[in-house]
Coordinates of N, CA and C in Angstrom, one line a residue:
M1 N 171.7 190.7 181.9 CA 171.4 190.2 183.2 C 170.0 190.6 183.6
T2 N 169.3 189.8 184.3 CA 167.9 190.1 184.6 C 167.7 190.9 185.8
E3 N 168.8 190.9 186.8 CA 168.6 191.7 188.0 C 168.8 193.2 187.7
T4 N 168.2 194.0 188.5 CA 168.2 195.4 188.3 C 169.7 195.9 188.5
A5 N 170.1 196.8 187.6 CA 171.5 197.3 187.7 C 171.6 198.2 189.0
P6 N 172.7 198.0 189.8 CA 172.8 198.8 191.1 C 173.1 200.2 190.8
R7 N 172.8 201.0 191.8 CA 173.1 202.4 191.8 C 174.5 202.6 192.5
F8 N 175.2 203.6 192.2 CA 176.5 203.9 192.9 C 176.7 205.4 193.0
P9 N 177.5 205.8 194.0 CA 177.7 207.2 194.1 C 178.2 207.9 192.8
L10 N 177.7 209.1 192.6 CA 178.1 209.8 191.3 C 178.9 211.0 191.6
D11 N 180.0 211.2 191.0 CA 180.7 212.4 191.0 C 180.4 213.2 189.6
L12 N 179.7 214.2 189.6 CA 179.2 214.8 188.4 C 180.4 215.3 187.6
H13 N 181.4 215.9 188.2 CA 182.6 216.3 187.5 C 183.2 215.2 186.7
H14 N 183.4 214.1 187.4 CA 184.0 212.9 186.8 C 183.2 212.4 185.7
L15 N 181.9 212.4 185.8 CA 181.0 212.0 184.8 C 181.1 212.8 183.5
E16 N 181.2 214.1 183.7 CA 181.3 215.0 182.5 C 182.7 214.9 181.9
V17 N 183.7 214.7 182.7 CA 185.1 214.5 182.1 C 185.1 213.2 181.3
A18 N 184.5 212.1 181.9 CA 184.5 210.8 181.2 C 183.7 210.9 179.9
A19 N 182.6 211.6 179.9 CA 181.8 211.7 178.7 C 182.5 212.5 177.6
R20 N 183.1 213.6 178.0 CA 183.9 214.4 177.0 C 185.1 213.6 176.5
S21 N 185.7 212.9 177.3 CA 186.9 212.1 176.9 C 186.4 211.0 175.9
A22 N 185.3 210.4 176.1 CA 184.7 209.4 175.2 C 184.6 209.9 173.9
I23 N 184.0 211.1 173.8 CA 183.7 211.8 172.5 C 185.1 212.1 171.9
R24 N 186.0 212.7 172.6 CA 187.2 213.2 172.0 C 188.1 212.1 171.5
T25 N 188.2 211.1 172.2 CA 189.1 209.9 171.8 C 188.5 209.2 170.7
W26 N 187.1 209.1 170.6 CA 186.6 208.4 169.4 C 186.7 209.3 168.2
A27 N 186.5 210.6 168.3 CA 186.6 211.5 167.2 C 188.0 211.6 166.7
G28 N 189.0 211.2 167.6 CA 190.4 211.2 167.2 C 190.8 209.8 166.8
G29 N 191.9 209.3 167.5 CA 192.6 208.1 167.1 C 191.7 206.8 167.2
E30 N 190.9 206.7 168.1 CA 190.1 205.5 168.3 C 189.2 205.2 167.1
G31 N 188.4 206.2 166.8 CA 187.5 206.1 165.6 C 188.2 205.9 164.3
Q32 N 189.3 206.7 164.1 CA 190.0 206.6 162.9 C 190.6 205.2 162.7
M33 N 191.2 204.7 163.8 CA 191.9 203.4 163.8 C 190.9 202.3 163.6
S34 N 189.6 202.4 164.2 CA 188.6 201.4 164.0 C 188.2 201.3 162.6
R35 N 188.0 202.5 161.9 CA 187.6 202.5 160.5 C 188.7 201.8 159.6
E36 N 190.0 202.2 160.0 CA 191.1 201.6 159.2 C 191.3 200.2 159.3
I37 N 191.1 199.7 160.5 CA 191.3 198.2 160.8 C 190.3 197.4 160.1
R38 N 189.1 197.9 159.9 CA 188.0 197.1 159.3 C 188.2 197.2 157.7
E39 N 188.9 198.2 157.2 CA 189.0 198.4 155.8 C 190.3 197.9 155.2
L40 N 191.3 197.6 156.1 CA 192.7 197.2 155.6 C 192.6 195.9 154.8
G41 N 193.3 195.9 153.7 CA 193.5 194.6 153.0 C 194.3 193.6 153.8
A42 N 195.3 194.1 154.5 CA 196.3 193.3 155.3 C 196.8 194.1 156.5
I43 N 197.0 193.4 157.5 CA 197.6 194.1 158.7 C 199.1 193.8 158.7
D44 N 199.9 194.9 158.4 CA 201.3 194.7 158.4 C 201.9 195.4 159.6
E45 N 203.3 195.3 159.7 CA 204.0 195.8 160.9 C 203.9 197.3 161.0
A46 N 203.8 198.0 160.0 CA 203.7 199.4 160.1 C 202.4 199.8 160.7
F47 N 201.3 199.2 160.3 CA 200.0 199.5 160.9 C 200.0 199.0 162.4
L48 N 200.5 197.8 162.6 CA 200.6 197.3 164.0 C 201.3 198.3 164.9
R49 N 202.4 198.8 164.4 CA 203.2 199.8 165.3 C 202.3 201.0 165.6
R50 N 201.5 201.5 164.7 CA 200.7 202.7 165.0 C 199.5 202.3 165.9
W51 N 199.0 201.1 165.7 CA 197.9 200.6 166.6 C 198.4 200.4 168.0
L52 N 199.5 199.7 168.1 CA 200.1 199.6 169.4 C 200.3 200.9 170.2
G53 N 200.8 201.9 169.4 CA 201.1 203.2 170.0 C 199.9 203.8 170.5
L54 N 198.8 203.8 169.7 CA 197.5 204.4 170.1 C 197.0 203.8 171.5
W55 N 197.2 202.5 171.6 CA 196.6 201.9 172.8 C 197.7 201.7 173.9
M56 N 198.9 202.3 173.7 CA 200.0 202.2 174.7 C 200.4 200.8 175.0
L57 N 200.5 200.0 174.0 CA 200.8 198.6 174.1 C 202.2 198.3 173.5
A58 N 202.9 199.3 173.0 CA 204.1 199.0 172.3 C 205.2 198.5 173.3
R59 N 205.2 199.0 174.5 CA 206.3 198.5 175.4 C 206.1 197.0 175.8
S60 N 204.9 196.5 175.9 CA 204.6 195.2 176.2 C 204.6 194.2 175.0
N61 N 204.9 194.8 173.8 CA 205.0 194.0 172.6 C 206.3 194.3 171.9
A62 N 207.4 193.8 172.2 CA 208.7 194.1 171.7 C 208.7 193.8 170.2
R63 N 209.6 194.5 169.5 CA 209.7 194.4 168.1 C 210.0 193.0 167.6
A64 N 210.6 192.2 168.4 CA 210.9 190.8 167.9 C 209.6 190.0 167.7
Y65 N 208.6 190.3 168.5 CA 207.3 189.6 168.4 C 206.4 190.1 167.3
R66 N 206.6 191.3 166.8 CA 205.6 191.9 166.0 C 205.4 191.3 164.6
P67 N 206.4 190.7 163.9 CA 206.1 190.0 162.7 C 205.1 188.9 162.9
R68 N 205.3 188.1 163.9 CA 204.4 187.0 164.1 C 203.0 187.5 164.6
L69 N 203.1 188.6 165.4 CA 201.8 189.2 166.0 C 201.0 189.7 164.8
A70 N 201.6 190.5 163.9 CA 200.8 191.0 162.8 C 200.2 189.9 162.0
A71 N 201.0 188.8 161.7 CA 200.5 187.7 161.0 C 199.3 187.0 161.6
E72 N 199.4 186.8 162.9 CA 198.3 186.2 163.6 C 197.1 187.0 163.7
L73 N 197.2 188.3 163.9 CA 196.1 189.2 163.9 C 195.4 189.2 162.5
E74 N 196.2 189.1 161.5 CA 195.6 189.2 160.1 C 194.9 187.9 159.8
T75 N 195.6 186.7 160.0 CA 195.1 185.5 159.5 C 194.2 184.7 160.5
V76 N 194.3 185.0 161.8 CA 193.6 184.2 162.8 C 192.6 185.1 163.6
V77 N 193.1 186.1 164.2 CA 192.3 186.9 165.1 C 191.2 187.8 164.4
R78 N 191.6 188.6 163.5 CA 190.6 189.4 162.8 C 189.4 188.6 162.2
P79 N 189.8 187.5 161.4 CA 188.6 186.8 160.8 C 187.7 186.2 161.9
A80 N 188.3 185.7 163.0 CA 187.5 185.1 164.0 C 186.6 186.1 164.7
L81 N 187.1 187.3 165.0 CA 186.3 188.3 165.7 C 185.2 188.9 164.7
I82 N 185.5 189.0 163.5 CA 184.5 189.5 162.6 C 183.3 188.5 162.4
A83 N 183.7 187.2 162.3 CA 182.7 186.2 162.1 C 181.9 185.8 163.2
A84 N 182.4 186.0 164.4 CA 181.7 185.5 165.7 C 180.4 186.2 165.9
P85 N 179.4 185.5 166.3 CA 178.1 186.2 166.8 C 178.4 186.9 168.1
E86 N 177.6 187.9 168.4 CA 177.8 188.8 169.5 C 178.0 188.0 170.8
E87 N 177.2 187.0 171.1 CA 177.3 186.3 172.3 C 178.5 185.5 172.5
R88 N 179.1 185.2 171.4 CA 180.4 184.3 171.4 C 181.6 185.1 171.7
L89 N 181.6 186.5 171.5 CA 182.8 187.3 171.5 C 183.5 187.3 172.9
P90 N 182.7 187.4 174.0 CA 183.5 187.5 175.3 C 184.4 186.4 175.6
A91 N 183.9 185.1 175.4 CA 184.8 183.9 175.6 C 185.9 183.9 174.5
L92 N 185.6 184.3 173.3 CA 186.5 184.3 172.2 C 187.8 185.2 172.5
V93 N 187.5 186.4 173.1 CA 188.6 187.2 173.4 C 189.7 186.5 174.3
S94 N 189.2 185.9 175.3 CA 190.1 185.1 176.2 C 190.8 183.9 175.4
E95 N 190.1 183.3 174.6 CA 190.7 182.1 173.9 C 191.7 182.6 172.9
L96 N 191.5 183.7 172.2 CA 192.4 184.3 171.2 C 193.7 184.8 172.0
A97 N 193.5 185.4 173.1 CA 194.7 185.8 173.9 C 195.6 184.7 174.3
R98 N 195.0 183.6 174.7 CA 195.8 182.4 174.9 C 196.4 181.8 173.7
G99 N 195.7 181.9 172.6 CA 196.2 181.4 171.3 C 197.4 182.2 170.8
L100 N 197.4 183.5 171.0 CA 198.6 184.3 170.6 C 199.8 184.0 171.4
Q101 N 199.6 183.7 172.6 CA 200.8 183.3 173.4 C 201.3 181.9 172.9
A102 N 200.4 181.0 172.7 CA 200.8 179.7 172.3 C 201.5 179.7 170.9
A103 N 201.1 180.7 170.1 CA 201.8 180.8 168.7 C 203.1 181.6 168.8
G104 N 203.5 182.0 169.9 CA 204.7 182.8 170.1 C 204.6 184.2 169.6
A105 N 203.4 184.8 169.5 CA 203.2 186.1 169.0 C 203.1 187.1 170.1
T106 N 203.0 186.7 171.3 CA 203.0 187.6 172.4 C 203.8 187.0 173.6
K107 N 204.3 187.8 174.5 CA 204.9 187.4 175.7 C 203.9 187.4 176.8
G108 N 203.4 186.3 177.1 CA 202.4 186.2 178.2 C 201.0 186.3 177.5
V109 N 199.9 186.1 178.3 CA 198.6 186.2 177.9 C 198.2 187.6 177.8
Q110 N 197.8 188.2 176.7 CA 197.5 189.6 176.6 C 196.1 189.8 176.3
T111 N 195.3 189.7 177.4 CA 193.8 189.9 177.2 C 193.5 191.3 176.8
S112 N 194.3 192.3 177.4 CA 194.1 193.7 177.0 C 194.3 193.9 175.5
L113 N 195.3 193.4 175.0 CA 195.6 193.6 173.6 C 194.4 193.0 172.7
V114 N 194.0 191.8 173.0 CA 193.0 191.2 172.1 C 191.7 191.9 172.3
S115 N 191.4 192.4 173.5 CA 190.1 193.1 173.7 C 190.1 194.5 173.0
K116 N 191.2 195.1 173.0 CA 191.3 196.4 172.3 C 191.3 196.2 170.8
F117 N 191.8 195.1 170.3 CA 191.7 194.8 168.9 C 190.2 194.5 168.5
A118 N 189.6 193.7 169.4 CA 188.2 193.4 169.2 C 187.3 194.6 169.3
F119 N 187.6 195.5 170.1 CA 186.9 196.8 170.3 C 187.1 197.6 168.9
S120 N 188.3 197.6 168.4 CA 188.5 198.3 167.1 C 187.6 197.8 166.0
L121 N 187.4 196.4 166.0 CA 186.6 195.8 165.0 C 185.1 195.9 165.3
R122 N 184.7 195.8 166.6 CA 183.3 195.8 166.9 C 183.0 196.6 168.1
P123 N 183.1 198.0 167.9 CA 183.1 198.9 169.0 C 181.8 199.0 169.7
E124 N 180.7 198.6 169.1 CA 179.5 198.7 169.9 C 179.1 197.4 170.6
V125 N 180.0 196.5 170.6 CA 179.8 195.2 171.3 C 180.8 195.0 172.4
I126 N 182.0 195.3 172.2 CA 183.2 195.0 173.0 C 183.7 196.2 173.6
V127 N 184.2 196.1 174.9 CA 184.8 197.2 175.6 C 186.3 196.8 175.9
P128 N 187.3 197.8 175.8 CA 188.6 197.4 176.1 C 188.7 196.9 177.6
Y129 N 189.6 195.9 177.7 CA 189.9 195.4 179.0 C 191.0 196.2 179.6
D130 N 190.7 197.0 180.7 CA 191.6 197.9 181.2 C 191.8 197.7 182.7
K131 N 193.1 197.7 183.2 CA 193.3 197.4 184.6 C 192.6 198.4 185.5
R132 N 192.6 199.7 185.1 CA 192.0 200.7 186.0 C 190.5 200.5 186.0
A133 N 189.8 200.3 184.9 CA 188.4 200.0 184.9 C 188.1 198.7 185.7
R134 N 189.0 197.7 185.5 CA 188.7 196.4 186.2 C 188.8 196.7 187.7
Q135 N 189.8 197.5 188.2 CA 189.8 197.8 189.6 C 188.6 198.6 190.1
G136 N 188.1 199.6 189.2 CA 186.9 200.3 189.6 C 185.7 199.4 189.7
L137 N 185.5 198.5 188.8 CA 184.4 197.6 188.8 C 184.5 196.7 190.0
G138 N 185.7 196.2 190.3 CA 185.9 195.3 191.4 C 185.5 196.0 192.7
E139 N 185.9 197.3 192.8 CA 185.5 198.0 194.1 C 184.0 198.1 194.2
M140 N 183.3 198.3 193.1 CA 181.8 198.4 193.2 C 181.2 197.0 193.5
F141 N 181.8 196.0 193.0 CA 181.4 194.6 193.4 C 181.7 194.2 194.8
G142 N 182.8 194.8 195.4 CA 183.3 194.5 196.7 C 184.2 193.3 196.6
R143 N 184.7 192.9 195.4 CA 185.6 191.8 195.3 C 186.4 192.1 194.0
R144 N 187.6 191.5 194.0 CA 188.5 191.6 192.8 C 188.0 190.7 191.7
L145 N 187.9 191.3 190.5 CA 187.5 190.5 189.3 C 188.7 189.7 188.9
P146 N 188.5 188.4 188.4 CA 189.6 187.5 188.1 C 190.4 188.0 186.9
D147 N 191.6 187.8 187.0 CA 192.6 188.2 185.9 C 192.2 187.4 184.6
H148 N 192.3 188.1 183.5 CA 192.2 187.4 182.2 C 190.9 186.7 181.9
D149 N 189.8 187.0 182.7 CA 188.5 186.4 182.5 C 187.7 187.5 181.9
Y150 N 187.7 187.6 180.5 CA 187.1 188.7 179.9 C 185.5 188.6 180.0
R151 N 185.0 187.4 180.0 CA 183.6 187.3 180.1 C 183.1 187.9 181.4
A152 N 183.8 187.6 182.5 CA 183.4 188.1 183.8 C 183.6 189.6 183.8
Y153 N 184.6 190.2 183.2 CA 184.8 191.6 183.1 C 183.7 192.2 182.3
L154 N 183.3 191.7 181.2 CA 182.3 192.3 180.4 C 180.9 192.2 181.1
D155 N 180.7 191.1 181.8 CA 179.4 191.0 182.5 C 179.3 192.1 183.6
A156 N 180.4 192.3 184.3 CA 180.4 193.3 185.3 C 180.3 194.7 184.7
F157 N 180.9 194.9 183.6 CA 180.8 196.2 182.9 C 179.4 196.5 182.5
R158 N 178.7 195.5 181.9 CA 177.4 195.7 181.4 C 176.4 196.0 182.6
R159 N 176.6 195.3 183.7 CA 175.7 195.5 184.8 C 175.8 196.9 185.3
F160 N 177.0 197.4 185.5 CA 177.1 198.8 186.0 C 176.9 199.9 184.9
A161 N 177.1 199.5 183.7 CA 176.9 200.5 182.6 C 175.4 200.9 182.5
D162 N 174.5 200.0 182.8 CA 173.1 200.4 182.8 C 172.8 201.6 183.8
A163 N 173.4 201.4 185.0 CA 173.2 202.4 186.0 C 173.9 203.7 185.6
F164 N 175.1 203.6 185.0 CA 175.8 204.8 184.5 C 175.0 205.5 183.4
S165 N 174.4 204.7 182.5 CA 173.5 205.4 181.5 C 172.3 206.2 182.1
A166 N 171.8 205.6 183.2 CA 170.7 206.3 183.9 C 171.2 207.7 184.5
H167 N 172.4 207.7 185.0 CA 173.0 208.9 185.5 C 173.3 209.9 184.4
L168 N 173.7 209.4 183.2 CA 173.9 210.3 182.1 C 172.6 211.1 181.7
D169 N 171.5 210.3 181.8 CA 170.2 210.9 181.4 C 169.7 211.8 182.5
E170 N 169.8 211.4 183.8 CA 169.3 212.1 184.9 C 170.0 213.5 185.1
T171 N 171.3 213.5 184.8 CA 172.1 214.7 184.9 C 171.9 215.6 183.7
G172 N 171.4 215.1 182.7 CA 171.2 215.9 181.4 C 172.4 215.9 180.5
V173 N 173.4 215.1 180.8 CA 174.7 215.1 180.0 C 174.4 214.5 178.6
T174 N 173.6 213.4 178.5 CA 173.3 212.9 177.2 C 172.8 213.9 176.3
A175 N 171.8 214.6 176.8 CA 171.1 215.6 175.9 C 172.0 216.8 175.6
A176 N 172.8 217.3 176.7 CA 173.6 218.5 176.6 C 174.8 218.3 175.6
M177 N 175.3 217.0 175.5 CA 176.4 216.7 174.6 C 176.0 216.1 173.3
R178 N 174.7 216.0 173.0 CA 174.3 215.4 171.8 C 174.9 216.0 170.6
D179 N 175.1 217.3 170.5 CA 175.6 218.0 169.4 C 177.1 217.6 169.2
D180 N 177.7 217.1 170.3 CA 179.2 216.7 170.3 C 179.3 215.2 169.8
W181 N 178.5 214.4 170.5 CA 178.7 212.9 170.1 C 177.9 212.5 168.9
G182 N 176.7 213.2 168.7 CA 175.9 212.8 167.6 C 176.5 212.7 166.2
P183 N 177.4 213.7 165.8 CA 178.0 213.6 164.5 C 179.1 212.6 164.4
V184 N 179.7 212.1 165.5 CA 180.8 211.2 165.4 C 180.7 209.8 165.8
M185 N 179.5 209.5 166.6 CA 179.4 208.2 167.2 C 177.9 207.9 167.5
S186 N 177.5 206.6 167.5 CA 176.2 206.3 167.9 C 175.9 206.5 169.4
E187 N 174.7 206.6 169.8 CA 174.4 206.7 171.2 C 174.7 205.6 172.0
R188 N 174.6 204.4 171.5 CA 175.1 203.2 172.2 C 176.6 203.3 172.5
L189 N 177.4 203.6 171.5 CA 178.8 203.8 171.6 C 179.2 204.9 172.6
F190 N 178.5 206.0 172.5 CA 178.7 207.1 173.5 C 178.5 206.6 174.9
R191 N 177.4 205.9 175.2 CA 177.2 205.5 176.5 C 178.2 204.5 177.0
M192 N 178.6 203.5 176.1 CA 179.6 202.5 176.5 C 180.9 203.1 176.7
R193 N 181.4 204.0 175.9 CA 182.7 204.6 176.0 C 182.8 205.5 177.2
A194 N 181.7 206.3 177.5 CA 181.6 207.2 178.7 C 181.7 206.3 179.9
A195 N 181.0 205.2 180.0 CA 181.0 204.3 181.1 C 182.4 203.8 181.3
D196 N 183.1 203.4 180.3 CA 184.4 202.8 180.4 C 185.3 203.8 181.0
K197 N 185.3 205.1 180.5 CA 186.1 206.1 181.0 C 185.8 206.4 182.5
Y198 N 184.6 206.4 182.9 CA 184.2 206.6 184.2 C 184.7 205.6 185.2
F199 N 184.6 204.3 184.8 CA 185.1 203.2 185.6 C 186.7 203.3 185.7
M200 N 187.4 203.8 184.6 CA 188.8 204.1 184.8 C 189.1 205.1 185.9
L201 N 188.3 206.1 186.0 CA 188.4 207.1 187.0 C 188.2 206.5 188.4
L202 N 187.2 205.7 188.5 CA 186.9 205.0 189.8 C 188.1 204.1 190.2
G203 N 188.8 203.6 189.2 CA 189.9 202.7 189.5 C 191.2 203.5 189.7
G204 N 191.2 204.8 189.7 CA 192.4 205.6 190.0 C 193.1 206.3 188.9
F205 N 192.5 206.3 187.7 CA 193.1 207.0 186.6 C 193.0 208.5 186.9
P206 N 194.0 209.3 186.7 CA 194.0 210.7 187.1 C 192.9 211.5 186.4
V207 N 192.0 212.2 187.0 CA 191.0 212.9 186.3 C 191.6 214.1 185.5
E208 N 192.6 214.7 186.0 CA 193.3 215.8 185.3 C 193.9 215.3 184.0
R209 N 194.4 214.1 184.0 CA 195.0 213.6 182.7 C 193.9 213.3 181.7
M210 N 192.8 212.6 182.2 CA 191.7 212.3 181.3 C 191.1 213.6 180.7
A211 N 191.1 214.6 181.5 CA 190.4 215.9 181.0 C 191.2 216.5 179.9
R212 N 192.6 216.3 179.9 CA 193.4 216.9 178.9 C 193.8 216.0 177.7
D213 N 193.8 214.7 177.9 CA 194.2 213.8 176.9 C 193.2 213.7 175.7

């Protein structure tokens, strides 16, 4: 976007919690699953079960749907997300979510699931669609972001992520945590994941839970 990214009130404790959570989760399950999903020869139900568990999506994806879901992720969703140019990805996330529902692979349109799958494949381009972060971003905009419009969500995220990155630098967090994030993730990914975690806190995610998870 060409306009200047807006400033917003900063809670330094929340910023530090978000940054440490970004490093910790990527160094753990997120990063491991991302590497695995890109290297897998085929997506089977066993892998899908572990992936759904990591992202807390198991309850919304009953076992009866999983054979079809695994097949669609393997044959349709993964190839499309890998091949798409960066600028095409936001719209593609929403299209694929509708396609999974139409194929009988999900109950309802699951934008969150597809965005998290896309994030696992292309973590420096896509951010997970999260209801808490969407609420936090909506509060900063002064209006509710539309449901299942991933392009609008990502546009809002990028707009405020620029301001968040400035906060990371001004408070010295980027430099102070470099020895923690540097060995496990790129600077771009660190900034994006920390911003995502912070917006979740703004949307009401418990800070104590994020600090220990």
